[in-house]
Short mmCIF file of C-alpha atoms in Angstrom, two decimals:
data_model
loop_
_atom_site.label_atom_id
_atom_site.label_comp_id
_atom_site.label_asym_id
_atom_site.label_seq_id
_atom_site.Cartn_x
_atom_site.Cartn_y
_atom_site.Cartn_z
CA MET Q 1220 -28.93 -5.00 9.68
CA LYS Q 1221 -28.12 -6.51 6.17
CA VAL Q 1222 -24.82 -7.40 6.03
CA LEU Q 1223 -23.24 -8.17 2.99
CA LEU Q 1224 -19.94 -10.90 4.34
CA ILE Q 1225 -17.42 -11.60 1.31
CA GLY Q 1226 -14.36 -14.19 2.62
CA ALA Q 1227 -17.10 -16.48 4.10
CA THR Q 1228 -16.22 -19.30 3.65
CA GLY Q 1229 -12.41 -18.71 5.19
CA THR Q 1230 -11.66 -19.24 8.68
CA ILE Q 1231 -12.21 -15.84 9.21
CA GLY Q 1232 -15.12 -15.42 7.57
CA LYS Q 1233 -16.89 -18.12 8.72
CA ALA Q 1234 -16.39 -17.17 12.66
CA VAL Q 1235 -17.80 -13.57 11.27
CA GLU Q 1236 -21.15 -15.97 10.15
CA ARG Q 1237 -20.97 -17.08 13.11
CA ALA Q 1238 -20.93 -14.34 15.57
CA LEU Q 1239 -23.74 -12.01 13.06
CA SER Q 1240 -25.92 -14.64 12.90
CA ASP Q 1241 -28.25 -14.39 15.59
CA GLN Q 1242 -28.50 -10.77 15.48
CA HIS Q 1243 -28.44 -10.36 10.72
CA GLU Q 1244 -29.56 -11.34 8.07
CA LEU Q 1245 -26.58 -12.40 6.23
CA ILE Q 1246 -25.07 -12.64 2.64
CA THR Q 1247 -22.63 -14.62 2.04
CA VAL Q 1248 -20.20 -14.77 -0.41
CA GLY Q 1249 -17.30 -17.27 -1.74
CA PHE Q 1250 -15.00 -17.49 -4.20
CA ARG Q 1251 -16.86 -21.04 -5.04
CA ASP Q 1252 -18.97 -21.76 -2.09
CA GLY Q 1253 -21.15 -19.26 -0.51
CA MET Q 1254 -25.09 -17.80 -1.27
CA HIS Q 1255 -23.39 -16.53 -3.86
CA GLN Q 1256 -19.81 -16.15 -5.52
CA VAL Q 1257 -17.67 -13.18 -6.09
CA ASP Q 1258 -13.90 -13.49 -7.90
CA LEU Q 1259 -12.84 -10.10 -5.72
CA GLY Q 1260 -9.92 -10.49 -8.88
CA ASN Q 1261 -12.24 -9.09 -12.06
CA PRO Q 1262 -13.88 -5.89 -10.98
CA ALA Q 1263 -17.24 -7.00 -13.69
CA SER Q 1264 -17.65 -9.66 -10.87
CA ILE Q 1265 -17.72 -7.56 -8.17
CA GLN Q 1266 -20.21 -5.70 -10.29
CA ARG Q 1267 -22.55 -8.42 -10.88
CA LEU Q 1268 -22.72 -9.57 -6.92
CA PHE Q 1269 -23.40 -6.02 -6.54
CA GLU Q 1270 -26.49 -5.75 -8.96
CA THR Q 1271 -27.83 -9.41 -8.47
CA VAL Q 1272 -28.37 -8.83 -3.62
CA GLY Q 1273 -29.07 -5.27 -3.80
CA LYS Q 1274 -29.02 -2.61 -1.38
CA VAL Q 1275 -27.11 -3.51 2.05
CA ASP Q 1276 -26.81 -1.92 5.39
CA ALA Q 1277 -22.69 -3.50 5.55
CA ILE Q 1278 -20.06 -4.84 3.36
CA ILE Q 1279 -18.16 -6.66 5.84
CA SER Q 1280 -14.56 -8.79 3.42
CA THR Q 1281 -13.03 -10.74 4.76
CA ALA Q 1282 -11.07 -12.05 1.42
CA GLY Q 1283 -8.41 -11.33 -0.22
CA LEU Q 1284 -5.40 -13.54 -1.66
CA ALA Q 1285 -1.52 -12.41 -1.35
CA LYS Q 1286 1.70 -15.00 -1.13
CA PHE Q 1287 3.95 -15.56 1.80
CA GLY Q 1288 7.30 -16.46 0.51
CA PRO Q 1289 10.92 -14.59 0.72
CA MET Q 1290 11.21 -11.50 -1.38
CA ALA Q 1291 13.62 -13.29 -4.04
CA GLN Q 1292 11.54 -16.14 -4.49
CA LEU Q 1293 8.34 -13.61 -5.51
CA SER Q 1294 7.60 -13.29 -9.21
CA ASP Q 1295 6.12 -10.71 -10.89
CA ALA Q 1296 2.89 -12.53 -10.99
CA ASP Q 1297 2.75 -12.41 -6.99
CA PHE Q 1298 3.14 -9.02 -6.67
CA ASP Q 1299 0.48 -9.07 -9.12
CA LEU Q 1300 -1.92 -11.25 -7.40
CA ALA Q 1301 -1.46 -9.36 -3.74
CA LEU Q 1302 -2.18 -5.87 -6.34
CA GLN Q 1303 -5.11 -7.43 -7.81
CA ASN Q 1304 -6.97 -9.55 -5.23
CA LYS Q 1305 -5.92 -8.33 -2.02
CA LEU Q 1306 -5.68 -4.71 -2.47
CA MET Q 1307 -7.59 -3.49 -5.42
CA GLY Q 1308 -10.88 -6.58 -5.28
CA GLN Q 1309 -11.22 -4.57 -1.68
CA VAL Q 1310 -10.59 -1.44 -3.11
CA ASN Q 1311 -12.92 -1.99 -6.12
CA LEU Q 1312 -15.65 -3.24 -3.17
CA VAL Q 1313 -15.47 0.52 -1.67
CA ARG Q 1314 -15.55 1.96 -5.21
CA ILE Q 1315 -18.88 0.09 -6.77
CA GLY Q 1316 -19.88 -1.38 -3.59
CA GLN Q 1317 -19.92 2.67 -2.21
CA SER Q 1318 -23.50 3.01 -4.68
CA TYR Q 1319 -25.03 0.28 -2.41
CA VAL Q 1320 -24.75 1.15 1.00
CA ASN Q 1321 -27.67 2.09 2.70
CA GLU Q 1322 -27.50 5.51 4.87
CA GLY Q 1323 -25.40 5.81 7.35
CA GLY Q 1324 -23.99 1.87 6.44
CA SER Q 1325 -20.96 0.76 6.43
CA ILE Q 1326 -17.47 -0.95 4.59
CA THR Q 1327 -14.79 -3.02 6.65
CA LEU Q 1328 -12.16 -4.66 4.82
CA THR Q 1329 -9.52 -6.97 6.18
CA SER Q 1330 -5.75 -5.32 5.27
CA GLY Q 1331 -3.61 -8.00 8.19
CA ILE Q 1332 -0.64 -6.80 11.02
CA LEU Q 1333 2.37 -7.80 8.69
CA SER Q 1334 1.91 -3.57 7.04
CA ARG Q 1335 3.30 -2.62 10.35
CA HIS Q 1336 4.79 -5.62 11.51
CA PRO Q 1337 6.28 -7.33 9.12
CA MET Q 1338 8.28 -10.25 9.66
CA PRO Q 1339 10.99 -12.14 6.56
CA GLY Q 1340 8.25 -13.77 3.58
CA SER Q 1341 5.68 -10.57 3.91
CA SER Q 1342 7.19 -8.06 1.37
CA SER Q 1343 4.05 -8.69 -0.76
CA ILE Q 1344 1.64 -9.17 1.55
CA ALA Q 1345 3.47 -6.59 4.21
CA MET Q 1346 2.07 -3.90 0.68
CA ALA Q 1347 -0.81 -5.14 0.16
CA ASN Q 1348 -2.38 -4.46 3.31
CA GLY Q 1349 -0.56 -0.62 3.92
CA ALA Q 1350 -1.77 0.26 0.74
CA LEU Q 1351 -5.50 -0.87 2.48
CA GLU Q 1352 -4.92 1.02 5.67
CA SER Q 1353 -3.74 4.17 3.68
CA PHE Q 1354 -6.28 4.47 1.51
CA VAL Q 1355 -9.06 3.58 4.03
CA ARG Q 1356 -7.66 6.29 5.38
CA ALA Q 1357 -8.05 8.48 2.65
CA ALA Q 1358 -11.56 6.90 1.07
CA ALA Q 1359 -12.60 7.17 4.56
CA LEU Q 1360 -12.54 12.16 3.62
CA GLU Q 1361 -14.12 11.38 0.80
CA LEU Q 1362 -17.60 8.89 1.89
CA PRO Q 1363 -18.78 10.55 4.68
CA GLN Q 1364 -22.92 8.60 3.66
CA LEU Q 1365 -21.14 5.31 5.34
CA ARG Q 1366 -18.51 4.69 7.87
CA LEU Q 1367 -15.12 2.80 6.03
CA ASN Q 1368 -12.37 0.68 8.18
CA VAL Q 1369 -9.76 -1.69 8.33
CA VAL Q 1370 -9.71 -4.66 10.58
CA ALA Q 1371 -5.88 -5.82 11.12
CA PRO Q 1372 -6.06 -9.58 12.43
CA ALA Q 1373 -2.85 -10.67 13.92
CA PHE Q 1374 -1.91 -14.55 13.20
CA VAL Q 1375 -5.17 -16.47 13.53
CA LYS Q 1376 -4.67 -19.68 15.66
CA GLU Q 1377 -6.13 -22.11 13.56
CA THR Q 1378 -4.26 -21.11 10.68
CA MET Q 1379 -1.65 -21.25 12.38
CA ALA Q 1380 -2.59 -25.01 13.05
CA MET Q 1381 -3.01 -26.17 9.76
CA MET Q 1382 -0.28 -24.92 8.55
CA GLY Q 1383 1.37 -26.66 11.44
CA MET Q 1384 3.11 -22.92 13.39
CA ASP Q 1385 2.97 -23.45 16.66
CA SER Q 1386 -0.13 -21.60 17.35
CA THR Q 1387 0.78 -20.21 21.18
CA HIS Q 1388 0.67 -17.29 20.73
CA GLY Q 1389 -2.12 -17.45 18.10
CA ILE Q 1390 -5.35 -15.42 18.24
CA SER Q 1391 -8.72 -17.29 17.44
CA ALA Q 1392 -10.56 -17.03 14.46
CA ALA Q 1393 -13.88 -16.16 17.23
CA ASP Q 1394 -11.46 -13.90 18.95
CA THR Q 1395 -10.72 -12.25 16.07
CA SER Q 1396 -14.89 -11.86 15.21
CA LYS Q 1397 -14.82 -9.25 17.25
CA THR Q 1398 -13.33 -6.71 15.97
CA TYR Q 1399 -15.29 -7.18 12.69
CA LEU Q 1400 -18.75 -6.71 15.49
CA ALA Q 1401 -16.39 -4.22 16.75
CA ALA Q 1402 -16.21 -1.99 13.10
CA LEU Q 1403 -20.03 -3.22 12.39
CA SER Q 1404 -21.64 -1.69 14.92
CA GLY Q 1405 -19.00 1.73 16.27
CA SER Q 1406 -18.89 4.74 14.79
CA HIS Q 1407 -14.94 4.24 13.72
CA HIS Q 1408 -14.37 6.37 10.46
CA GLY Q 1409 -11.58 5.42 8.02
CA GLU Q 1410 -10.12 3.58 10.53
CA THR Q 1411 -7.31 0.22 11.28
CA LEU Q 1412 -8.54 -1.59 13.72
CA ASP Q 1413 -5.52 -3.51 15.68
CA VAL Q 1414 -7.27 -6.74 16.68
CA THR Q 1415 -4.55 -7.20 19.35
CA ASP Q 1416 -6.89 -3.61 20.49
CA HIS Q 1417 -10.70 -5.24 21.13
CA LEU Q 1418 -9.79 -9.08 22.81
CA MET N 791 29.89 7.19 -3.77
CA LYS N 792 28.61 6.35 -6.71
CA VAL N 793 24.69 7.34 -6.45
CA LEU N 794 22.52 6.52 -9.32
CA LEU N 795 19.66 9.34 -9.32
CA ILE N 796 15.76 8.14 -10.50
CA GLY N 797 13.48 11.00 -10.91
CA ALA N 798 17.56 13.78 -10.81
CA THR N 799 14.08 16.17 -13.26
CA GLY N 800 11.94 16.12 -11.41
CA THR N 801 11.48 19.01 -8.60
CA ILE N 802 12.81 17.14 -5.79
CA GLY N 803 15.19 15.05 -7.75
CA LYS N 804 16.94 18.72 -8.81
CA ALA N 805 17.59 19.43 -5.66
CA VAL N 806 18.48 16.16 -4.40
CA GLU N 807 21.38 16.64 -6.87
CA ARG N 808 22.07 19.89 -6.46
CA ALA N 809 22.63 19.27 -2.83
CA LEU N 810 24.33 15.80 -3.53
CA SER N 811 27.18 16.37 -6.46
CA ASP N 812 29.60 18.26 -4.47
CA GLN N 813 30.33 15.14 -2.27
CA HIS N 814 29.15 12.45 -4.81
CA GLU N 815 29.37 11.43 -7.74
CA LEU N 816 25.80 10.90 -9.97
CA ILE N 817 24.52 9.02 -12.26
CA THR N 818 21.67 10.99 -13.49
CA VAL N 819 18.49 9.62 -14.56
CA GLY N 820 14.96 10.76 -15.93
CA PHE N 821 11.84 9.03 -17.88
CA ARG N 822 13.06 11.94 -20.80
CA ASP N 823 16.36 13.18 -19.90
CA GLY N 824 19.42 12.56 -17.50
CA MET N 825 21.46 11.32 -18.26
CA HIS N 826 19.88 7.94 -18.90
CA GLN N 827 16.40 6.83 -19.23
CA VAL N 828 13.51 5.01 -17.72
CA ASP N 829 10.78 4.31 -17.92
CA LEU N 830 9.29 2.79 -14.10
CA GLY N 831 6.34 1.31 -15.28
CA ASN N 832 8.36 -1.11 -17.04
CA PRO N 833 10.32 -3.54 -15.48
CA ALA N 834 12.34 -4.24 -18.50
CA SER N 835 13.46 -0.70 -18.67
CA ILE N 836 14.57 -0.64 -15.58
CA GLN N 837 16.13 -3.89 -16.07
CA ARG N 838 18.00 -2.56 -18.72
CA LEU N 839 19.70 0.83 -16.70
CA PHE N 840 20.33 -1.01 -14.36
CA GLU N 841 22.23 -3.12 -17.19
CA THR N 842 24.15 -0.35 -18.80
CA VAL N 843 24.64 1.00 -15.35
CA GLY N 844 26.48 -1.80 -13.93
CA LYS N 845 27.14 -1.91 -9.91
CA VAL N 846 26.57 1.42 -7.60
CA ASP N 847 27.00 2.44 -3.63
CA ALA N 848 22.90 4.26 -3.55
CA ILE N 849 19.92 4.36 -5.50
CA ILE N 850 17.39 7.36 -4.68
CA SER N 851 14.92 6.63 -6.24
CA THR N 852 12.22 10.73 -6.14
CA ALA N 853 10.53 9.51 -9.26
CA GLY N 854 6.99 7.94 -9.07
CA LEU N 855 3.74 8.91 -11.28
CA ALA N 856 0.41 8.95 -9.15
CA LYS N 857 -2.67 10.49 -9.61
CA PHE N 858 -5.10 12.96 -7.50
CA GLY N 859 -8.30 13.59 -7.60
CA PRO N 860 -11.88 13.07 -6.35
CA MET N 861 -12.43 9.01 -5.78
CA ALA N 862 -15.65 9.02 -8.20
CA GLN N 863 -13.55 9.92 -11.02
CA LEU N 864 -10.95 8.68 -10.94
CA SER N 865 -10.27 5.51 -12.76
CA ASP N 866 -9.50 2.26 -12.59
CA ALA N 867 -6.48 3.35 -15.60
CA ASP N 868 -5.76 5.99 -12.79
CA PHE N 869 -5.28 3.67 -9.95
CA ASP N 870 -3.26 1.02 -12.32
CA LEU N 871 -1.22 3.94 -12.55
CA ALA N 872 -0.33 4.06 -9.16
CA LEU N 873 0.29 1.12 -8.58
CA GLN N 874 2.35 -0.10 -11.97
CA ASN N 875 4.58 3.07 -12.10
CA LYS N 876 5.23 5.07 -7.82
CA LEU N 877 4.55 1.57 -5.87
CA MET N 878 5.72 -1.13 -8.26
CA GLY N 879 8.46 0.85 -10.16
CA GLN N 880 10.23 1.48 -6.74
CA VAL N 881 9.48 -2.16 -5.32
CA ASN N 882 10.99 -3.22 -8.89
CA LEU N 883 13.85 -0.63 -8.34
CA VAL N 884 14.08 -2.69 -5.08
CA ARG N 885 13.82 -6.04 -7.14
CA ILE N 886 15.97 -6.07 -9.42
CA GLY N 887 18.30 -2.99 -8.27
CA GLN N 888 20.17 -4.91 -4.93
CA SER N 889 21.97 -7.06 -7.20
CA TYR N 890 23.40 -3.42 -8.45
CA VAL N 891 23.76 -2.75 -4.84
CA ASN N 892 27.83 -2.71 -4.00
CA GLU N 893 27.14 -4.37 -0.24
CA GLY N 894 26.54 -1.52 2.85
CA GLY N 895 24.90 0.33 0.11
CA SER N 896 21.63 1.85 0.13
CA ILE N 897 18.21 2.29 -1.67
CA THR N 898 16.18 5.17 -0.56
CA LEU N 899 12.62 5.46 -2.13
CA THR N 900 9.70 7.88 -2.53
CA SER N 901 6.41 7.88 -0.55
CA GLY N 902 4.46 11.27 0.41
CA ILE N 903 3.24 12.12 3.46
CA LEU N 904 -0.72 11.31 2.35
CA SER N 905 -0.21 7.60 3.13
CA ARG N 906 -0.68 8.50 7.26
CA HIS N 907 -2.13 12.41 6.50
CA PRO N 908 -4.39 12.08 3.69
CA MET N 909 -6.71 14.73 1.86
CA PRO N 910 -9.32 14.81 0.59
CA GLY N 911 -8.59 13.67 -3.76
CA SER N 912 -5.40 10.97 -2.14
CA SER N 913 -6.90 7.83 -1.87
CA SER N 914 -4.34 6.36 -4.97
CA ILE N 915 -1.44 8.94 -4.12
CA ALA N 916 -2.21 7.36 -0.73
CA MET N 917 -2.61 3.70 -1.17
CA ALA N 918 0.74 3.32 -3.43
CA ASN N 919 2.57 5.91 -0.08
CA GLY N 920 1.49 3.11 2.44
CA ALA N 921 1.84 0.50 0.66
CA LEU N 922 5.90 1.68 0.10
CA GLU N 923 5.85 2.37 3.69
CA SER N 924 4.49 -1.27 4.53
CA PHE N 925 7.04 -3.20 1.05
CA VAL N 926 10.54 -1.44 3.00
CA ARG N 927 9.27 -1.97 6.05
CA ALA N 928 9.32 -6.22 5.26
CA ALA N 929 11.13 -6.38 2.35
CA ALA N 930 14.01 -4.59 4.09
CA LEU N 931 14.38 -7.29 7.33
CA GLU N 932 15.60 -9.94 3.64
CA LEU N 933 17.84 -7.50 2.61
CA PRO N 934 20.99 -7.53 5.12
CA GLN N 935 23.41 -6.58 3.17
CA LEU N 936 21.96 -3.05 2.54
CA ARG N 937 20.03 -0.74 3.93
CA LEU N 938 16.30 0.20 2.27
CA ASN N 939 14.59 3.18 3.20
CA VAL N 940 11.91 5.82 2.30
CA VAL N 941 11.38 9.54 3.02
CA ALA N 942 7.63 10.84 3.27
CA PRO N 943 7.61 14.77 1.35
CA ALA N 944 5.41 16.83 2.59
CA PHE N 945 4.12 19.40 -0.07
CA VAL N 946 6.57 20.58 -2.08
CA LYS N 947 7.22 24.59 -1.95
CA GLU N 948 7.64 24.64 -5.33
CA THR N 949 5.12 22.42 -6.74
CA MET N 950 2.23 24.12 -5.00
CA ALA N 951 3.26 27.17 -6.60
CA MET N 952 3.14 26.28 -9.42
CA MET N 953 0.13 24.38 -8.70
CA GLY N 954 -1.27 27.84 -7.73
CA MET N 955 -1.56 26.51 -4.06
CA ASP N 956 -0.50 28.55 -0.86
CA SER N 957 2.68 27.58 -0.49
CA THR N 958 2.87 28.98 2.80
CA HIS N 959 3.04 25.80 5.04
CA GLY N 960 4.70 23.99 2.17
CA ILE N 961 8.72 22.40 2.74
CA SER N 962 10.94 23.30 -0.27
CA ALA N 963 12.41 21.74 -2.33
CA ALA N 964 15.74 22.52 -0.65
CA ASP N 965 14.94 21.43 2.06
CA THR N 966 13.41 18.21 1.36
CA SER N 967 16.12 16.79 -0.31
CA LYS N 968 17.98 16.99 3.46
CA THR N 969 15.95 13.86 4.31
CA TYR N 970 17.25 11.99 0.95
CA LEU N 971 21.19 12.90 2.61
CA ALA N 972 19.46 11.25 5.99
CA ALA N 973 18.23 8.16 4.55
CA LEU N 974 22.16 8.63 2.63
CA SER N 975 24.23 8.68 5.19
CA GLY N 976 22.49 7.45 8.06
CA SER N 977 21.62 4.33 9.69
CA HIS N 978 18.49 3.68 8.95
CA HIS N 979 16.84 0.32 7.34
CA GLY N 980 13.67 -0.19 6.73
CA GLU N 981 12.02 2.97 7.87
CA THR N 982 10.09 5.44 6.52
CA LEU N 983 11.76 9.32 7.33
CA ASP N 984 9.46 11.81 7.58
CA VAL N 985 10.99 15.32 5.97
CA THR N 986 9.49 18.12 8.81
CA ASP N 987 11.53 15.25 10.73
CA HIS N 988 14.69 16.45 9.21
CA LEU N 989 14.43 19.96 8.76
#
């Protein structure tokens, strides 16, 4: 399959690239690096990406920015980042990208465990994640020509280590990538795939 | 209790007002009508409302705009309406309003059944509803001094009739208001209260 991987230069993205590169033709996209660049917060940039790349069999997004921090310290701009980047960036990948996916193909987005298992500091991230999961469930009903799903990663071991957290209970990026493979090759549609269910 | 009811002039809001007015001191707020006015899409308008009203024991919101329609026909502005009005309008009621709620008080927002049981045409509404439910779950962890919940109404009989839909399986606004009473007087915190569970 020809797979457009957006967020390919991130921790999860790199692991998904490694997991797919043997079997599939990958087009990697990052904010600065990768074969193509995209600014998820800018719909015109998403439109330009698809016009450049053309038709693909699958879109996988492991991208999207949102800020972690105590709610009292999150600014209007921080909430807006979660909405315009992680949420609408990926919603716009569906709205714009659906015309560029070959029939029978798939789009897989990324939310995260904090929508259903939050922790203090996750209010804006949980909001974006919950929005993505409900959007996917609803939008799938209007997209019979493809499959649309969202992967909900748990805490990624490598990210936790990088942030100086105890990573004992983290899930490695390589293990996380298995759920994206399941979404790509399975028959799910409109579903939230928890990484912890696919280890 | 002194209860600030935002969206008091809507179908659900009116029923909540009727259900509460015997026992509680109600301050009604609408976009155009009510004792006070607020534009949920404008944080400065929300700030002014609380400065005018002062401290209350509870905030109930039955307000928030979002557009129903086929995803292919929803514009960027339609998605933005759901995010800035129904979602961030209510999130900002929490961010700003929490300082105006007396200790032990509560804030109750409104999402809707479409976050978990969508239908075609509900992509932007489901998105906002899912965001609200996850936001409430996460934000509650940082608000130990009050209770924060969200009520998820099903289809309201009166609204369905008004829209020319078959309202046989709708739930009346009066029955819907019972869940707001449960949120106001119960011990829930960080929860999504389904109207269908409180009939």
